[in-house]
XYZ file of C-alpha atoms in Angstrom:
557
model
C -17.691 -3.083 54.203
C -14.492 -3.981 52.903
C -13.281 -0.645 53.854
C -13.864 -1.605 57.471
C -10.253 -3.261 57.421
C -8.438 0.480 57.505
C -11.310 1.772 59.562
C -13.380 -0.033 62.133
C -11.483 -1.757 65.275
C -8.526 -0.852 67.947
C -5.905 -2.426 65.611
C -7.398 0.417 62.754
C -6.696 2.734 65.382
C -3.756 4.434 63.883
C -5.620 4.315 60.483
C -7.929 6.260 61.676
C -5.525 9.043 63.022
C -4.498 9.263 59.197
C -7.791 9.797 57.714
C -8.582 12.599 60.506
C -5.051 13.747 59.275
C -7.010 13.646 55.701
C -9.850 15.741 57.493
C -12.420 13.085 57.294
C -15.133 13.581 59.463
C -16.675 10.386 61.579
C -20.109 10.719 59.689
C -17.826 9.943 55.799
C -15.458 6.819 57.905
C -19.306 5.334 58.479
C -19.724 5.575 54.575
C -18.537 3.451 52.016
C -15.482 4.320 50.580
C -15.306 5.501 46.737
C -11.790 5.568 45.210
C -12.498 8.054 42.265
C -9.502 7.244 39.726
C -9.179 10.246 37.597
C -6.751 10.962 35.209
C -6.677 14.458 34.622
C -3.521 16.409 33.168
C -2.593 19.579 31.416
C -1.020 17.604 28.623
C -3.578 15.588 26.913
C -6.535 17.631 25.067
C -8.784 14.677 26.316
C -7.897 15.282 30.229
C -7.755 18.499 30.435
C -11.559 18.391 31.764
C -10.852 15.445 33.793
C -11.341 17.376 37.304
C -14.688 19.210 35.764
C -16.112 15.884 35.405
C -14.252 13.953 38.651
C -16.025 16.988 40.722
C -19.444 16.463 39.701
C -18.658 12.284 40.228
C -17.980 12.962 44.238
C -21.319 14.831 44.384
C -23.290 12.553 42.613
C -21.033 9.556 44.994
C -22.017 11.840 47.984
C -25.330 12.716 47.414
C -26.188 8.776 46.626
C -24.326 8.350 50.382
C -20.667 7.411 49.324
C -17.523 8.709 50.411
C -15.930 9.881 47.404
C -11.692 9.729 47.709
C -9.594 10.723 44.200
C -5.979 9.751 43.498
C -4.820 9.719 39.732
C -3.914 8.029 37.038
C -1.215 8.437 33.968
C -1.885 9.342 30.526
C 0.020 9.837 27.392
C -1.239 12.173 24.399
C -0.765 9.482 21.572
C -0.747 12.766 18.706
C 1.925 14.437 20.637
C 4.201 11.368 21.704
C 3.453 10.143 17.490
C 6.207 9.831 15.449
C 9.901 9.446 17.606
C 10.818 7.953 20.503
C 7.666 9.180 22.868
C 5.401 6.605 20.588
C 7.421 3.687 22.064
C 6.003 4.779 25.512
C 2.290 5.139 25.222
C 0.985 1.363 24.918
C 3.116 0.215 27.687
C 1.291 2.552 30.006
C -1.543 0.753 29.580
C -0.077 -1.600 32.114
C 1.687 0.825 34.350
C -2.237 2.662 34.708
C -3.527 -1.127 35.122
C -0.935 -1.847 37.579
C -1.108 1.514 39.844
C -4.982 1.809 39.916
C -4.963 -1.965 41.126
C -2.024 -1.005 44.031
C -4.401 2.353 45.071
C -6.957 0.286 45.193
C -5.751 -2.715 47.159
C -3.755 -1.085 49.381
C -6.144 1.260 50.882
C -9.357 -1.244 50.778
C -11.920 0.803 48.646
C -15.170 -0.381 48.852
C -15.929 0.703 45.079
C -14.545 2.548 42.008
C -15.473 5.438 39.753
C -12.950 4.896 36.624
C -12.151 8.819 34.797
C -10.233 8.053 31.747
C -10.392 9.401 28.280
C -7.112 8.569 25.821
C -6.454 5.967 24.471
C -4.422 3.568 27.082
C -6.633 4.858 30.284
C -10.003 3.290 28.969
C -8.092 -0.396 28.752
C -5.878 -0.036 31.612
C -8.400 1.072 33.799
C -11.013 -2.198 32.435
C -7.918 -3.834 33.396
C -7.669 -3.367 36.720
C -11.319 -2.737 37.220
C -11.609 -6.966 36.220
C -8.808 -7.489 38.807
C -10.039 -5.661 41.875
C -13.157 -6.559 41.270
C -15.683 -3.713 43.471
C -18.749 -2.505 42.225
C -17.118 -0.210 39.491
C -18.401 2.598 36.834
C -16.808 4.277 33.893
C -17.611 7.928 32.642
C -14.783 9.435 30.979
C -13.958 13.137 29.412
C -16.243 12.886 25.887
C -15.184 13.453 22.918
C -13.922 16.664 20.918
C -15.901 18.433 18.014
C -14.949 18.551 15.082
C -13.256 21.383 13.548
C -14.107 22.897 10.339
C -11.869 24.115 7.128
C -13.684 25.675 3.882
C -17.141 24.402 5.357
C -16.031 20.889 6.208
C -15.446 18.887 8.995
C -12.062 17.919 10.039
C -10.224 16.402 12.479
C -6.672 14.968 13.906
C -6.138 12.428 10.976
C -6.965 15.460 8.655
C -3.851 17.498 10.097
C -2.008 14.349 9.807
C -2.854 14.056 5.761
C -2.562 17.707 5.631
C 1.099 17.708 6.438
C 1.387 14.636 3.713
C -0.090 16.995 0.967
C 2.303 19.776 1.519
C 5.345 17.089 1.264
C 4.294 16.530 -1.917
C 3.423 19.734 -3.015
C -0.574 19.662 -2.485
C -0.549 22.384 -0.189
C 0.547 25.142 0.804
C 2.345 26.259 4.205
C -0.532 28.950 5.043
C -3.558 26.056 4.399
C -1.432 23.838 7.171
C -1.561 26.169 9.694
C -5.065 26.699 9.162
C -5.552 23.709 9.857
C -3.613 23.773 12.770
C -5.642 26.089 14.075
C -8.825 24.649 13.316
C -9.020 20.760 13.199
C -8.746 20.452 17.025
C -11.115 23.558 18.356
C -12.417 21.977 21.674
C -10.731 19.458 24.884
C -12.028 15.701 24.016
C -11.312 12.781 22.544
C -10.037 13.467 19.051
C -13.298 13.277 17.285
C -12.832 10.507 14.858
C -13.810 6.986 15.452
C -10.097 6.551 16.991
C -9.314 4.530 19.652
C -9.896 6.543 22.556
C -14.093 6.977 21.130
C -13.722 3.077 19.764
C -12.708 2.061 23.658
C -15.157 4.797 25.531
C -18.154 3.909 23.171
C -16.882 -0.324 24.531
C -17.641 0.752 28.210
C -21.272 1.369 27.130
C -21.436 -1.953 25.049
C -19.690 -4.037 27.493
C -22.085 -2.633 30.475
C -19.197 -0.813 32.283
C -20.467 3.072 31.261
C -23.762 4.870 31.183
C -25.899 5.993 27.984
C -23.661 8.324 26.325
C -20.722 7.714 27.880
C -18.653 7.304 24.445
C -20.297 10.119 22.998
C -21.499 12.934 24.783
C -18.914 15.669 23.244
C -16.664 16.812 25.690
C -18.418 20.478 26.061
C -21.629 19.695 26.337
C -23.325 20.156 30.212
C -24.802 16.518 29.653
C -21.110 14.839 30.367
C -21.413 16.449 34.085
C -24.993 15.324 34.476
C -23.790 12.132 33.248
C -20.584 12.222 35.941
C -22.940 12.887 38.689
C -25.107 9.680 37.445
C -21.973 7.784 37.267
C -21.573 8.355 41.332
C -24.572 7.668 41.829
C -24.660 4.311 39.745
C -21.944 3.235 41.317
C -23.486 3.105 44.711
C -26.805 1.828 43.421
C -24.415 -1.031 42.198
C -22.454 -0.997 45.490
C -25.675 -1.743 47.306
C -26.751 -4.302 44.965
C -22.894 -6.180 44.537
C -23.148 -5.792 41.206
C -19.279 -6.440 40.230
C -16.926 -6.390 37.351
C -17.307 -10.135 36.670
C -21.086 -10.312 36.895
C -20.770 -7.558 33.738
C -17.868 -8.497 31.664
C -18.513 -12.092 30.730
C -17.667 -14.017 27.828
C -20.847 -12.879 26.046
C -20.281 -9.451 26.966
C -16.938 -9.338 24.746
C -18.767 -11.157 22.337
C -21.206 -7.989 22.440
C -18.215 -5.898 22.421
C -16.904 -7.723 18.611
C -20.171 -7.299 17.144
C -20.508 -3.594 17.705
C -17.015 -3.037 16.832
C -17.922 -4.397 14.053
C -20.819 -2.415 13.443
C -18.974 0.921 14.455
C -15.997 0.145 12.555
C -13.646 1.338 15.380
C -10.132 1.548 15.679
C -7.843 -1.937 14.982
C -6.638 -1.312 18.172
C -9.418 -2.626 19.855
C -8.224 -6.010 18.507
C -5.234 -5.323 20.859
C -7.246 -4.106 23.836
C -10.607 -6.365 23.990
C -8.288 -9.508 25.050
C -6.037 -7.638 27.231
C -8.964 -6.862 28.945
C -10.582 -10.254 28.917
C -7.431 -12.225 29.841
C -7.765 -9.861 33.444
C -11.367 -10.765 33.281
C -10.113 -14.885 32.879
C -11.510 -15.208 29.094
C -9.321 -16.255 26.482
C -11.059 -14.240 23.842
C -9.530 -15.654 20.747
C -9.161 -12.993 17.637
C -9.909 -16.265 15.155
C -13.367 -15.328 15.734
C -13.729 -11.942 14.755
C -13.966 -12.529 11.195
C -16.838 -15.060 12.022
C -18.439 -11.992 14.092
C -17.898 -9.552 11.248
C -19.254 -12.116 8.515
C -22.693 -12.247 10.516
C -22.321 -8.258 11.411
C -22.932 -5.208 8.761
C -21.113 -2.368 8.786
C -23.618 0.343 10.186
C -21.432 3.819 10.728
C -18.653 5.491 8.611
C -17.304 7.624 11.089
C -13.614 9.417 10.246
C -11.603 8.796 9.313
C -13.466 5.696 7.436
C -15.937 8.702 6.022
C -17.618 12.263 6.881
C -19.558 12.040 10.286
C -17.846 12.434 13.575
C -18.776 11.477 17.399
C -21.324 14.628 18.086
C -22.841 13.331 14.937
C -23.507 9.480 16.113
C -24.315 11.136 19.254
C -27.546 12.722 17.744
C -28.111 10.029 15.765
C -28.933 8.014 19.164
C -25.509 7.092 20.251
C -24.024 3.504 20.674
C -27.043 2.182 21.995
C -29.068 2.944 18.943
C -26.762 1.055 17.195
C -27.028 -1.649 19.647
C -30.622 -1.402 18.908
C -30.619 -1.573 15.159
C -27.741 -4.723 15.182
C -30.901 -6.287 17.786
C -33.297 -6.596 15.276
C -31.635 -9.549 13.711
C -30.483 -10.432 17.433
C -27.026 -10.402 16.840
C -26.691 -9.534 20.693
C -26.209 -11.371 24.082
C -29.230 -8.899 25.887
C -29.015 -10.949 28.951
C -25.568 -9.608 30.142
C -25.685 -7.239 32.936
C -24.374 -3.980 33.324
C -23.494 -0.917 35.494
C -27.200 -0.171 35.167
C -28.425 -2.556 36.992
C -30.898 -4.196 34.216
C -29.565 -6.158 31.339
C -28.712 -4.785 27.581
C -32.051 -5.638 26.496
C -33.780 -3.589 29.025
C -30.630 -0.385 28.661
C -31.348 -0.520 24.251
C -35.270 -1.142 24.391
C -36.191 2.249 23.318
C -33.452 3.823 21.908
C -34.018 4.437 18.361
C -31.579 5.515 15.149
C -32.585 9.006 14.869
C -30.423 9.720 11.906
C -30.134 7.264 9.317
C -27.350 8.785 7.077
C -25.051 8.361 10.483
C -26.256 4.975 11.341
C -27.215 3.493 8.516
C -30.522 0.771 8.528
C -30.001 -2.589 9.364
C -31.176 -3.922 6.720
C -29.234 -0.775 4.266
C -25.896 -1.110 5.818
C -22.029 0.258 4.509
C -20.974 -3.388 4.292
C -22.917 -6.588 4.748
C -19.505 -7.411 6.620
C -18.147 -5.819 9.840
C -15.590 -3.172 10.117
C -12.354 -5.379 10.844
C -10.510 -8.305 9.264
C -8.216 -10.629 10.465
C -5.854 -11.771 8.229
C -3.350 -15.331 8.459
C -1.474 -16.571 5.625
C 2.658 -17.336 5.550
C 3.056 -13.695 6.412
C 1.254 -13.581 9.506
C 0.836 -17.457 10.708
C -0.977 -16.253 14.064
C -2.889 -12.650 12.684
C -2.996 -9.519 10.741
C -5.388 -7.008 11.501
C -7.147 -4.176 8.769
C -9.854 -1.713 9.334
C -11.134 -2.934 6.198
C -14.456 -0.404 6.211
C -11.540 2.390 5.895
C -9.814 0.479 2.610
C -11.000 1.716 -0.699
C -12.531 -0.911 -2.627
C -9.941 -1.342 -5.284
C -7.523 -1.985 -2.123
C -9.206 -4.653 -0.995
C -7.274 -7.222 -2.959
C -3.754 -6.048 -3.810
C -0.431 -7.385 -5.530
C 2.984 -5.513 -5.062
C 6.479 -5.684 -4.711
C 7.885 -5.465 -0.629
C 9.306 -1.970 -0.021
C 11.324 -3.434 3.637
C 12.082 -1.073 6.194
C 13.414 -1.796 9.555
C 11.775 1.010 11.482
C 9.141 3.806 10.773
C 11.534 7.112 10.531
C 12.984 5.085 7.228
C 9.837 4.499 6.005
C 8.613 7.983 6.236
C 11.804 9.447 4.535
C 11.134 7.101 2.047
C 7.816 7.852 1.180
C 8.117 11.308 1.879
C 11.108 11.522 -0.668
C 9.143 9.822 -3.518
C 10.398 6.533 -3.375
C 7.554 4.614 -2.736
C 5.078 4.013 -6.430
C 1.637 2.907 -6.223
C 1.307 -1.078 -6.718
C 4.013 -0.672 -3.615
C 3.481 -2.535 -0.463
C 5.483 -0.796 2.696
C 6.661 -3.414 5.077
C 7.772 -2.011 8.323
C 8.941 -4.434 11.088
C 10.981 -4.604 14.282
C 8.160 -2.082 15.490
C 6.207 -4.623 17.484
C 5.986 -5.140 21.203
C 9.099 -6.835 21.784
C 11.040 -5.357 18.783
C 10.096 -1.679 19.259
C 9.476 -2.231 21.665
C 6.090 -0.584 22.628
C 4.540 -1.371 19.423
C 4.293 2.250 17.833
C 1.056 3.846 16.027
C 2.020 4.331 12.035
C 0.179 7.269 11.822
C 2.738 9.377 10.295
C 3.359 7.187 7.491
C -0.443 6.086 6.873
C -0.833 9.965 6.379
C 2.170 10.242 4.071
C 0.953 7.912 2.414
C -2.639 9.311 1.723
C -1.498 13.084 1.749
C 0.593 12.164 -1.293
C -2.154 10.587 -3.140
C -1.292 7.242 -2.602
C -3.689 5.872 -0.961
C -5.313 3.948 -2.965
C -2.520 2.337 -4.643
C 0.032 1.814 -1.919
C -0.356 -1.088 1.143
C 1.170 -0.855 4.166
C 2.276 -4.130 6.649
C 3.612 -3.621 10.163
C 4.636 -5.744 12.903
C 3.551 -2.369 14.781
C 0.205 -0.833 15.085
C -1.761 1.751 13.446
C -3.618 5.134 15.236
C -7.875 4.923 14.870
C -7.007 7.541 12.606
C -5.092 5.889 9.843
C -7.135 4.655 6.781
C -6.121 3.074 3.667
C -5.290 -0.782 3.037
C -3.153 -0.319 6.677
C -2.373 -3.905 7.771
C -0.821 -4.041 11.710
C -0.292 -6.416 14.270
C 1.461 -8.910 12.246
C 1.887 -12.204 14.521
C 4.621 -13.312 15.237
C 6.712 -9.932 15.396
C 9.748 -10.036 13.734
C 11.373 -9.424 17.217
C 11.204 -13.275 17.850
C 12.008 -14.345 13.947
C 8.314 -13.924 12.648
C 8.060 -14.329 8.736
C 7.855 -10.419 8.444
C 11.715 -10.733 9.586
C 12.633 -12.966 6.345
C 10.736 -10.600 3.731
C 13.305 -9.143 1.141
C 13.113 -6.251 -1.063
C 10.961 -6.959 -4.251
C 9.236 -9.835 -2.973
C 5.519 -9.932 -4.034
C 2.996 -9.358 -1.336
C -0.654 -10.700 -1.936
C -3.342 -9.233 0.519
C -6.870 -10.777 -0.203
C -8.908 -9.131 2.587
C -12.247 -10.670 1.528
C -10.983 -13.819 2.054
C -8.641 -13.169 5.355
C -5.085 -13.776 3.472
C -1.622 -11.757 3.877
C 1.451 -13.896 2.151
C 4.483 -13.524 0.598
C 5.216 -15.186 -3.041
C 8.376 -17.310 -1.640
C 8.703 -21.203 -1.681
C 8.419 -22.645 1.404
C 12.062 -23.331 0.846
C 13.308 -20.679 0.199
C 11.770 -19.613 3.641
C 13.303 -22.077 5.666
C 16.847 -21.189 4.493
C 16.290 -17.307 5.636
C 14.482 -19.016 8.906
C 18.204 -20.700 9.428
C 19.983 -17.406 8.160
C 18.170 -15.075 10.548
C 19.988 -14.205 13.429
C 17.966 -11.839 16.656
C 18.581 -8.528 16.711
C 20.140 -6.304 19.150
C 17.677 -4.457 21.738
C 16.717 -0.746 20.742
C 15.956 0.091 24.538
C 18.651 -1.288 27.310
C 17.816 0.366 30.435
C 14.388 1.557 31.964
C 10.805 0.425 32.238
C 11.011 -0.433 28.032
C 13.653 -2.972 29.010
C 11.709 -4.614 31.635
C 8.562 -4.125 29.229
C 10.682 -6.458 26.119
C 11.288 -8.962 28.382
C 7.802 -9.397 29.693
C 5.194 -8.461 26.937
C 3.817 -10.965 24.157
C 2.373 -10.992 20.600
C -0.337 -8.661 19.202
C -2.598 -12.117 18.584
C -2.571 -12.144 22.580
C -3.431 -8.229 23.407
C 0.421 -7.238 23.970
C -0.342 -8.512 27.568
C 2.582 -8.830 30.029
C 3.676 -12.789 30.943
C 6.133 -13.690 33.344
C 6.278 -16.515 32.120
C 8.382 -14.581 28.779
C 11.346 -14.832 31.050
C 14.249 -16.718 29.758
């Protein structure tokens, strides 16, 4: 056992006088050892049932003969840190979780891993380090939240995000909002949109690192601790076996991952996440071909905020494995690739049918004969843009307008908030990206403006940033290269006309090549936001949204 190196031997000798210290018994040191890494807080709505489900993981880790040990992991609320300075803080932790969970792990020799996460930077981080440690390893995080319900209807987060939106512009009243504050978010979970948090839980399943019904199992529901105390005892069924991280997340596996994005139409952030994740596994997974994988991949589900159905309502349609199943029928699936299950994908989707058409549509009926997510290149965005083009209204999906420049988002809200922005308008809002933020905000807050004031299907927005799972609308983010490091969306000017042609993958600006090249030699870096703290070190280290926002020493100057 691998744990044998703090345990077994006269030179683990004082080792052992620490883990009677722990009150470990003899009987648990002669068991493998389980590091259970569970982030559970009393800050994020999606954690706060984090130690209801890590308790029924040790049992089911105990009663399949593992030794189950817990230590934690970080988490930031991405609706409560949205909009000011917090925002700046919640993609960086991705690394920080990656980073601790790989010293816990390392440093005290666990024989395998149980990964707890739920939102939105845990699920990455922790696929993170899972590909660097590299121990038999299983995911089961807190579920999702149901959705809450105003005049009859479903709502969510992104609908108390528009909601504020319609009262700016005098669409509502102050009473309606704070029904909907008391309404749209009744249970703990995962906001219950296809957001990122559900976009990266429902991954774990495709890429073979979760059970069944680990993306969508609501929150509440007894099945997510039956499913914990599987998780346990998958893990040493794997453990047993040597089933590892890199025998499950291969180059076809993220391949599998892009087609049921795809097919889902998740959150744009997963663009951001899948090769962060890969680059840890030691796969360049290239964003170029993700318009090739949504070309060959229909659009199957139209979850919110993209349309009306919600997480418990793909989860009694069949889950993400029904989908799987439907998108196999025209075998648009690697079903060799291994996973936490110990059989391949083939054998996991075999029998798991769409119960629910109207949730996940047909194969052969789909939303869109094309996937959920665009990239986009042109003089704009050289390297990539990225749209969740199954949430852009149809009349978006080619636009014209005039650049409306702002330099961060709080300008961009006033301005849209205080009526300056017209439909035919295109919002460009840069210096928000990794470097230049840095931390690469969320543009929720202005994506809601935006559509609470009616303009949504009139008004584009560009970002250097990123956008929340829940923003919809014609919402165009990770523009490569940032303006940070003098990336075209640094020499836009006022008025200049923006073309966005998402059919055929093009974001440019109407300006002569010339004309370019003299604000290229005009444009001079500008001074840091963030001079002291983990953001500074962060600046230095991080690269481009095209590359997952990973962290490079080799950014040093």
């Amino acid at each position: 056992m691998k744990s044998d190196q703090v345990k077994k031997g006269m030179q683990q000798a004082p080792h052992r006088s620490l883990f009677n210290a722990l009150g470990y018994t003899k009987e648990e040191m002669e068991r493998p050892l389980v590091g259970i890494c569970c982030s559970y807080n009393e800050i994020v709505p999606g954690h706060m049932n984090l130690d209801k489900i890590c308790e029924a993981v040790k049992l089911g880790v105990a009663m399949a003969g593992g030794t189950p040990i817990v230590f934690p992991a970080i988490a930031v609320c991405d609706g409560i840190a949205m909009g000011h300075t917090g925002m700046k803080y919640s993609l960086v932790t991705r690394e920080l979780i990656a980073d601790s969970t790989e010293c816990m792990a390392k440093a005290h020799q666990f024989d395998a891993l149980v990964m707890i996460p739920n939102c939105d930077k845990n699920v990455p981080g922790l696929l993170m380090a899972a590909a660097r440690i590299n121990v038999p390893t299983v995911f089961v995080s807190g579920g999702p939240m149901l959705a809450g319900k105003v005049d009859g209807c479903k709502r969510s987060l992104s609908s108390m995000f528009e909601a504020v939106g319609a009262y700016e512009a005098g669409k509502m009243t102050a009473e309606k909002v704070e029904e909907y504050v008391n309404k749209v978010c009744p249970t703990c979970g995962s906001c219950s949109g296809m957001y990122t948090a559900n976009s990266m839980n429902c991954m774990t399943e495709v890429i073979g690192m979760g059970l069944k019904g680990n993306g969508t199992i609501p929150a509440v529901y007894s099945e997510r601790i039956r499913l914990a105390k599987h998780a346990g005892m998958a893990v040493m069924d794997m453990y047993r076996k040597n089933i590892r991280p890199s025998d499950i997340m291969t180059k076809e596996a993220f391949e599998n991952c892009l087609t049921v994005d795809m097919a889902l139409g998740c959150s744009t952030n997963t663009m951001l996440h899948l090769p962060a994740i890969a680059y840890e596994a030691g796969i360049e997974l290239n964003m170029e071909i993700a318009n090739d994988v949504s070309k060959r991949t229909p659009n199957l589900c139209h979850l919110a905020p993209a349309g009306p159905t919600y997480m418990e309502d793909l989860n009694e349609a069949g889950g993400v494995y029904a989908v799987m199943n439907e998108l196999s029928k025209k075998g648009l699936l690697h079903e060799e690739c291994m996973t936490v299950t110990g059989k391949t994908v083939g054998e996991n989707i075999k029998n798991c049918i769409n119960l629910d058409p109207n949730v996940i549509r047909p194969i052969d009926k789909p939303y869109l004969k094309e996937g959920g997510i665009a990239v986009l290149k042109g003089n704009l965005a050289p390297d990539t843009g990225i749209v969740k083009q199954s949430a852009v209204v149809p009349e978006m999906m080619v636009h014209e307008g005039p650049a409306r420049v702002f330099d961060c988002e709080e300008d961009a809200i006033e301005a849209i908030k205080g009526g300056k922005i017209v439909p035919g308008d295109v919002v460009v809002i840069r210096y928000e990206g990794p470097k230049g933020g840095p931390g690469m905000r969320e543009m929720l807050n202005p994506t809601s403006a935006i559509a609470g004031m009616g303009l949504g299907s009139s008004v584009a927005l560009i970002t250097d940033g990123r956008f929340s799972g829940a923003s919809r609308g014609a919402s165009i983010g990770h523009v490569s290269p940032e303006a940070a490091v003098g990336g075209p969306i640094a020499l836009v000017k006022e008025g200049d006309i923006i073309k966005i042609d998402i059919p055929n993958n093009t974001l440019n600006m109407d300006v002569s090549e010339e004309e370019l090249e003299a604000r290229r030699a005009a444009w001079q870096p500008r001074e840091p936001r963030i001079k002291e703290g983990y953001l500074l070190r962060y600046a230095a280290l991080v690269t481009s949204g095209n590359r997952g926002a990973v962290l490079d020493v080799n950014q040093i100057k």
